Short mmCIF file of C-alpha atoms in Angstrom, two decimals:
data_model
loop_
_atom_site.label_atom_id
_atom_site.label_comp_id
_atom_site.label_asym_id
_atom_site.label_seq_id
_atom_site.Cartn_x
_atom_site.Cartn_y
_atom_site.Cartn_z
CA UNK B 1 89.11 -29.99 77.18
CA UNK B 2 90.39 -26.11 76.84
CA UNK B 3 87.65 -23.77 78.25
CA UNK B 4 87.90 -21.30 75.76
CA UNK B 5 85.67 -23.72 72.86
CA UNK B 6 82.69 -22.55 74.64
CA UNK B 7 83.13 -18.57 73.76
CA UNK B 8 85.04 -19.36 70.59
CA UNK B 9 82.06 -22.04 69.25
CA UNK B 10 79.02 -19.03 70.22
CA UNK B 11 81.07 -15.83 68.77
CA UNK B 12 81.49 -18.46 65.76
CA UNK B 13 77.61 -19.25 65.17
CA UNK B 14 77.28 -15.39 65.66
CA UNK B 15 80.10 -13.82 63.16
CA UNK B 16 78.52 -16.72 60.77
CA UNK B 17 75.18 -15.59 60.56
CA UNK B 18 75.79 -12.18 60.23
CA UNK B 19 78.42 -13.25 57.30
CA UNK B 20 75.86 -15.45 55.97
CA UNK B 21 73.23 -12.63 55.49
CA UNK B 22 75.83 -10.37 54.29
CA UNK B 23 76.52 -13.31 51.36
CA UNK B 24 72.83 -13.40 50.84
CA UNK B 25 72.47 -9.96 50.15
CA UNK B 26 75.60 -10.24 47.51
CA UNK B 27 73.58 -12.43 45.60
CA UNK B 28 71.60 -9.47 43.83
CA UNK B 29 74.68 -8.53 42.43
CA UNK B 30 76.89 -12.07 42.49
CA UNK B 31 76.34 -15.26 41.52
CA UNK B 32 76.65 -18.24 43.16
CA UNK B 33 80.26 -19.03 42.57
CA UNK B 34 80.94 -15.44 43.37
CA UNK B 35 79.68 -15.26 46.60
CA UNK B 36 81.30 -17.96 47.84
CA UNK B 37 84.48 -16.83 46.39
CA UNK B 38 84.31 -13.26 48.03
CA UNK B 39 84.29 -15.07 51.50
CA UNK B 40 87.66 -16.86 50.95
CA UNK B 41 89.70 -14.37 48.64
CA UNK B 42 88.88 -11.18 50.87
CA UNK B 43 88.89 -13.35 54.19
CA UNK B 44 92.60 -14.83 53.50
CA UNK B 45 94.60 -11.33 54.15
CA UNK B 46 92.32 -11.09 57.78
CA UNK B 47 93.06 -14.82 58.42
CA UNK B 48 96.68 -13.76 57.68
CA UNK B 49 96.85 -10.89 60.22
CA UNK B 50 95.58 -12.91 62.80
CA UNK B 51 97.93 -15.74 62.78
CA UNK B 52 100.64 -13.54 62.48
CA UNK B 53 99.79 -11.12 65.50
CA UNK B 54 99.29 -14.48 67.44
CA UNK B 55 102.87 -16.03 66.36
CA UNK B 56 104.23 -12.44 67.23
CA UNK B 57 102.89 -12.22 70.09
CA UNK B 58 103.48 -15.79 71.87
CA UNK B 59 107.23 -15.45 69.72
CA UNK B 60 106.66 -18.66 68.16
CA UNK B 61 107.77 -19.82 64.55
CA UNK B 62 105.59 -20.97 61.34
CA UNK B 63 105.18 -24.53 62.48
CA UNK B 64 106.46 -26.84 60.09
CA UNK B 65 103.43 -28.34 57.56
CA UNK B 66 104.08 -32.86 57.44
CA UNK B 67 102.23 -34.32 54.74
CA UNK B 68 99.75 -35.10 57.20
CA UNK B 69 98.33 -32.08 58.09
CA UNK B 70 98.73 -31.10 54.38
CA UNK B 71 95.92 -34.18 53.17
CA UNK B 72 93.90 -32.90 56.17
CA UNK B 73 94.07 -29.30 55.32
CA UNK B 74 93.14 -30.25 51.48
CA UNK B 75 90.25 -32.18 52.81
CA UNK B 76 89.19 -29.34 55.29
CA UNK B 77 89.14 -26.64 52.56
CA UNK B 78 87.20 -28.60 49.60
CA UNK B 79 84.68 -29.93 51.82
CA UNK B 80 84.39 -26.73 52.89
CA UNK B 81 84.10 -25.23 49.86
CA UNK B 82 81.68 -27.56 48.39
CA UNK B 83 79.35 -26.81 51.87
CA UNK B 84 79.63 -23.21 50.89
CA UNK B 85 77.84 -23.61 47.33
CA UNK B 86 75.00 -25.81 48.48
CA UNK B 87 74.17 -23.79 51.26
CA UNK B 88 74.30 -20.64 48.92
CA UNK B 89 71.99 -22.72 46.58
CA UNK B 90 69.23 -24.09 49.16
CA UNK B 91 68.90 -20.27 50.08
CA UNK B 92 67.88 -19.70 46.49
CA UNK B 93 64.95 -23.01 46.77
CA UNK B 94 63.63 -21.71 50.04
CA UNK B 95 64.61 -18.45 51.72
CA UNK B 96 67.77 -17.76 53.94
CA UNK B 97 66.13 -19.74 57.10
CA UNK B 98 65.30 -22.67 56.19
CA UNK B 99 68.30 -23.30 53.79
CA UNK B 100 70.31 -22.84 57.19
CA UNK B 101 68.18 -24.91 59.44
CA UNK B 102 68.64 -27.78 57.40
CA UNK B 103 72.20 -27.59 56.93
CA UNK B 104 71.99 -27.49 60.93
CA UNK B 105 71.87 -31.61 60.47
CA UNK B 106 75.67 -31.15 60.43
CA UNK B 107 76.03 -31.35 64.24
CA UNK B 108 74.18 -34.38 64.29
CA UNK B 109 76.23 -36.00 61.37
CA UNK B 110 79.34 -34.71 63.07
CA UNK B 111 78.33 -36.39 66.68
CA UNK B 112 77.94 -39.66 64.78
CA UNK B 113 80.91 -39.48 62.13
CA UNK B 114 83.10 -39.17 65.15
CA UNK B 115 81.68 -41.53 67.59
CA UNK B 116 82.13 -44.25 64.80
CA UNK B 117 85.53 -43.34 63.43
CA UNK B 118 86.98 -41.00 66.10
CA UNK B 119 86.01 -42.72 69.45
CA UNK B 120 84.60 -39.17 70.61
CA UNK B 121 82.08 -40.11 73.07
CA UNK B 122 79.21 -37.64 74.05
CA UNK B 123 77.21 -38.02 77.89
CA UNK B 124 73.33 -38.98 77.20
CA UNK B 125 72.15 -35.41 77.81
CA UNK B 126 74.23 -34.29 74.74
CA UNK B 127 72.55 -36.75 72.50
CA UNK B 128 69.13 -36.12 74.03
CA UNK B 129 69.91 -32.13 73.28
CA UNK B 130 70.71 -32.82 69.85
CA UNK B 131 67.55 -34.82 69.50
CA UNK B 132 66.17 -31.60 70.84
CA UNK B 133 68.20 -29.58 67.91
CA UNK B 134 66.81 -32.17 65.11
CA UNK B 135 63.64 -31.55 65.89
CA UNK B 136 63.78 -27.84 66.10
CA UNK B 137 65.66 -27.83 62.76
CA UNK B 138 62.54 -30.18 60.98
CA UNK B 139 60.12 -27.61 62.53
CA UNK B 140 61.98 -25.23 60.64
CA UNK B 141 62.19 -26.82 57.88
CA UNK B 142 58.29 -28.51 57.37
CA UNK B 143 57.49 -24.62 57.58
CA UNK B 144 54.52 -25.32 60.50
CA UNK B 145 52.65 -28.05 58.29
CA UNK B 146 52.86 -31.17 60.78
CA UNK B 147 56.00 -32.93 62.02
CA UNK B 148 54.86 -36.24 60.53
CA UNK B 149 56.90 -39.22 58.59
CA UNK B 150 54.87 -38.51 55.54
CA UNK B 151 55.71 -34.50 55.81
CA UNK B 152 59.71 -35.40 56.66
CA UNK B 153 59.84 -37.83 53.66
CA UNK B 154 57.97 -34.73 51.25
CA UNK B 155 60.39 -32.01 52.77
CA UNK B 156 63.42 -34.16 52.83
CA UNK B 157 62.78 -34.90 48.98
CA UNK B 158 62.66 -30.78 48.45
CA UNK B 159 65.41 -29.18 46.22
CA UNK B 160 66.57 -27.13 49.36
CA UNK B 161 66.49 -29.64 51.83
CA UNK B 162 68.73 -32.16 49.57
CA UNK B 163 71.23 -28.84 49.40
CA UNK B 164 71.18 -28.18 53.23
CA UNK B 165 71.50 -31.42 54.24
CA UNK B 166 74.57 -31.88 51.96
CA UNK B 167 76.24 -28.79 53.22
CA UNK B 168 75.89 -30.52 56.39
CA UNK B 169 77.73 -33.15 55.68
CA UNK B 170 80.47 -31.26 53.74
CA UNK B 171 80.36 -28.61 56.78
CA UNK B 172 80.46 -31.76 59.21
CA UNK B 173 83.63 -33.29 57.00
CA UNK B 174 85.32 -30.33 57.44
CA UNK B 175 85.33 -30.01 61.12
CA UNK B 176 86.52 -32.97 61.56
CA UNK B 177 89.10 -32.53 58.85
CA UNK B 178 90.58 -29.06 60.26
CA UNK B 179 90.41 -30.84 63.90
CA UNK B 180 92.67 -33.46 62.88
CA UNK B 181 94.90 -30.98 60.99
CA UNK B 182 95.37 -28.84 64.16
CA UNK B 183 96.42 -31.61 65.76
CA UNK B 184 99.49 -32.38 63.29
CA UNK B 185 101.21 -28.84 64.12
CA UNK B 186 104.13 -28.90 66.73
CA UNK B 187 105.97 -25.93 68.12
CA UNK B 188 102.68 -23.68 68.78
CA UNK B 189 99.49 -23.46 71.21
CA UNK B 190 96.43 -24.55 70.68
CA UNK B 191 95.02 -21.08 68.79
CA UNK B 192 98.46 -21.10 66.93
CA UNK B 193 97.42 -24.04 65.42
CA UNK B 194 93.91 -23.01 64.36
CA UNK B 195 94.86 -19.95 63.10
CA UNK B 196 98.04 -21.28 60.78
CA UNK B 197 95.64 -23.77 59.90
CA UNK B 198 92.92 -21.43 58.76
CA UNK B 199 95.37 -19.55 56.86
CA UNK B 200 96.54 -22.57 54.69
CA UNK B 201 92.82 -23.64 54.62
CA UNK B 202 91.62 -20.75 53.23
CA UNK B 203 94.86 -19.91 51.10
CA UNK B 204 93.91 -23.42 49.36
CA UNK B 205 90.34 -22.48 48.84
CA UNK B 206 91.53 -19.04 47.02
CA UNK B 207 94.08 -20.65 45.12
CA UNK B 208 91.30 -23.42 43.96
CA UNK B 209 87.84 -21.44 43.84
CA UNK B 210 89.93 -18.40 42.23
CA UNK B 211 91.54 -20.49 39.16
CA UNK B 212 88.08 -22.11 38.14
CA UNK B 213 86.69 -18.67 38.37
CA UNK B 214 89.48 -16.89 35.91
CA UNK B 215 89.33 -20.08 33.45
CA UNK B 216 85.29 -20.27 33.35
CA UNK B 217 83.95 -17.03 34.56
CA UNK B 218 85.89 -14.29 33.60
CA UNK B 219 82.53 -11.63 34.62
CA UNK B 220 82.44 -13.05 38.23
CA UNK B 221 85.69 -12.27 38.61
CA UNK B 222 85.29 -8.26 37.71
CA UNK B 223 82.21 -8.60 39.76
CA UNK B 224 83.72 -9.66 42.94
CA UNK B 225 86.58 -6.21 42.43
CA UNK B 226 83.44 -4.71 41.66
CA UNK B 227 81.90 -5.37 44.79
CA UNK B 228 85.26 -4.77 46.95
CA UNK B 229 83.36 -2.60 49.96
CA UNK B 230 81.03 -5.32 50.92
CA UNK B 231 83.04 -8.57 49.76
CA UNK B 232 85.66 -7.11 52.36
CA UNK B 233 82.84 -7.36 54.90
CA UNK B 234 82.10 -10.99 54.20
CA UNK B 235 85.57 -11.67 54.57
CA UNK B 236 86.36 -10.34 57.96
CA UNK B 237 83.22 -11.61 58.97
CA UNK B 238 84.70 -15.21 57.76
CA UNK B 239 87.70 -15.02 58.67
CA UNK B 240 86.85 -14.05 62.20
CA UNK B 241 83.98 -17.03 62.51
CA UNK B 242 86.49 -19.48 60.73
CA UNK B 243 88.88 -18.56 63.31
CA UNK B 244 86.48 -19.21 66.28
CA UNK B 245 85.60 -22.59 64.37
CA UNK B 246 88.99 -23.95 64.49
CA UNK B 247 89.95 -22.90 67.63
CA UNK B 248 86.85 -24.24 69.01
CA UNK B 249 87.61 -27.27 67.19
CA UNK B 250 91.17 -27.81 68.34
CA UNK B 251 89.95 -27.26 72.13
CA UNK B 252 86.81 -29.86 72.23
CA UNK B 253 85.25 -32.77 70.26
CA UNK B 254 84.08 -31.40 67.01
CA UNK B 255 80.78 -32.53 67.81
CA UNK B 256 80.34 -30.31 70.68
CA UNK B 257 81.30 -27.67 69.20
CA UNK B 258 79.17 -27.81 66.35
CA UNK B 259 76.09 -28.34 68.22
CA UNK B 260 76.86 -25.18 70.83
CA UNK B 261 77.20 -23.77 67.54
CA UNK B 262 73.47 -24.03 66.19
CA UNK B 263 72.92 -20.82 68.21
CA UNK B 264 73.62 -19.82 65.02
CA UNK B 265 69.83 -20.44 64.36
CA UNK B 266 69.28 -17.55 66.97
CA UNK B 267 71.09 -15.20 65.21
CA UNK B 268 69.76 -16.09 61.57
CA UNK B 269 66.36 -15.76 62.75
CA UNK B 270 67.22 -12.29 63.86
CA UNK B 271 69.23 -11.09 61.04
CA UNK B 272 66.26 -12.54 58.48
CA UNK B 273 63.87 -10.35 60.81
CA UNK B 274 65.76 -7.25 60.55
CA UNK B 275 68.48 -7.36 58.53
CA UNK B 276 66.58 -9.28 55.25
CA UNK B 277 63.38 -8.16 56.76
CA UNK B 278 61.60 -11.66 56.15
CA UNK B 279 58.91 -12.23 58.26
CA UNK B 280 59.26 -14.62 61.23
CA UNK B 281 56.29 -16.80 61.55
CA UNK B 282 55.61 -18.77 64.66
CA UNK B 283 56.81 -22.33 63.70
CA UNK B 284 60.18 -20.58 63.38
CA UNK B 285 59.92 -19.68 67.38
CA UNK B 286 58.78 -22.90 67.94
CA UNK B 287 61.72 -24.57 66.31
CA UNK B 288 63.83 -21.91 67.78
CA UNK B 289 63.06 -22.39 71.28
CA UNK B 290 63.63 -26.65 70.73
CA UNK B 291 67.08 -25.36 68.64
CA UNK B 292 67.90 -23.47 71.97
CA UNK B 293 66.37 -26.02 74.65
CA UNK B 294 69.10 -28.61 72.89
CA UNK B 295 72.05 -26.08 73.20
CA UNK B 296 71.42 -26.08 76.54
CA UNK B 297 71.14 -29.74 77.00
CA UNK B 298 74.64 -30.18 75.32
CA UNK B 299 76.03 -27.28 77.49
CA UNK B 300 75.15 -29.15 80.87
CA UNK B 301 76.23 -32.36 80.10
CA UNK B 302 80.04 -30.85 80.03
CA UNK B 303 80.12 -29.65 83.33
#
């Protein structure tokens, strides 16, 4: 396991928060469609830049693409894609917190997608930390009314929780999709790999999201030029957490990643505070500090 999926997998929660809240505050003036589409079509030219600095600067060639990674790469960027919308949606059912908390399940899906089909085992303390996270994430989410079965069953049946918990398991799908892609690229290191592979990732999800926008949608496409000084900050901002994501991904099980990852809770409890000025309330600390307690678990179980 390379060392560098710890720094990659907490600069991505981080860049993804603050890209999330930047999306959230394009939603006054995009819709739905459009604010997911502003993170792929202005991230693509950044994800482009990177991989090619990288290539230059290690002097290694495009990688050939096998058919392969190609199915993997497809399945990375729709799953993606479709994670994207619903978590856009559950922020429009319950505020820009919670719809993120819940689609924090996806760590928890992706530890158990992957011990069944992947053999990735995780140490006890792991699982114990993201029993830690669950919880956490369903204090969150019950917004302080009683972590009971009858409360889970009534929040779980909640139009936002049914779209964060889906964009956890499209955001799970993916991860392990773009791991296994990374894996089917010879000839360059391990960031190589996750950066061609976030270029053909997102070059797919422009290509797709950007055709069904032009055939159905012809005003969300003048609203996303419209809206070129802050769609190009969502797209750094995603192109730069994508590319911690994958490389993160490529150096460590997917599930590990994912759950150092839900630091990203930290930051979107601080960016709501200050940057969307919602008001924190003190379930949302609560569920922080079990969020945190099971990053920490996770993190001392690898060493």
């Amino acid at each position: 396991m390379n060392p560098i999926w710890l720094p990659a997998s907490l600069f991505g929660g981080l860049f993804q928060a603050w890209r999330t809240a930047l999306q959230q505050r394009l939603r006054a003036e995009l819709s739905i469609s459009g604010a997911g589409l502003v993170r792929y079509l202005y991230g693509l030219p950044f994800a482009l830049v990177f991989a090619a600095a990288w290539l230059t600067i290690q002097h290694d060639a495009i990688p050939a693409f096998g058919g392969a990674f190609a199915g993997f790469a497809v399945a990375g960027a729709i799953t993606q894609m479709a994670g994207t919308i619903l978590l856009i949606m559950a922020f429009g059912h319950r505020g820009f917190v919670v719809g993120t908390a819940f689609s924090k399940t996806e760590a928890v899906q992706a530890a158990l997608v992957t011990a069944l089909f992947l053999g990735e085992r995780l140490p006890l303390l792991a699982w114990i930390g993201i029993v830690a996270g669950v919880t956490g994430v369903l204090v969150l989410a019950l917004a302080g009314r009683g972590v009971s079965g009858r409360e889970i069953w009534r929040a779980l049946g909640q139009p936002a929780a049914l779209c964060g918990l889906g964009a956890g398991s499209m955001f799970a799908l993916a991860a392990i999709a773009v791991k296994l892609a990374t894996a089917e690229l010879d000839g360059v290191d391990l960031i190589g790999s996750a950066l061609v592979t976030l270029v053909v990732v997102m070059a797919i999800q422009t290509t797709l999201h950007l055709a069904w926008v032009l055939l159905r949608d012809r005003d969300t496409a003048r609203a996303v030029c419209r809206t070129w000084r802050n769609s190009s900050q969502v797209g750094l901002l995603s192109a730069l957490g994508s590319a911690c994501w994958y490389i993160g991904f490529a150096a460590a099980p997917a599930a590990l990643v994912r759950i150092v990852g839900q630091v990203e809770v930290v930051f979107t409890i601080g960016f709501a505070h200050f940057y969307l000025r919602e008001p924190v309330r003190w379930h949302e600390v609560a569920g922080l500090l079990l969020v945190v307690g099971g990053v920490v678990m996770a993190l001392l179980a690898t060493f």
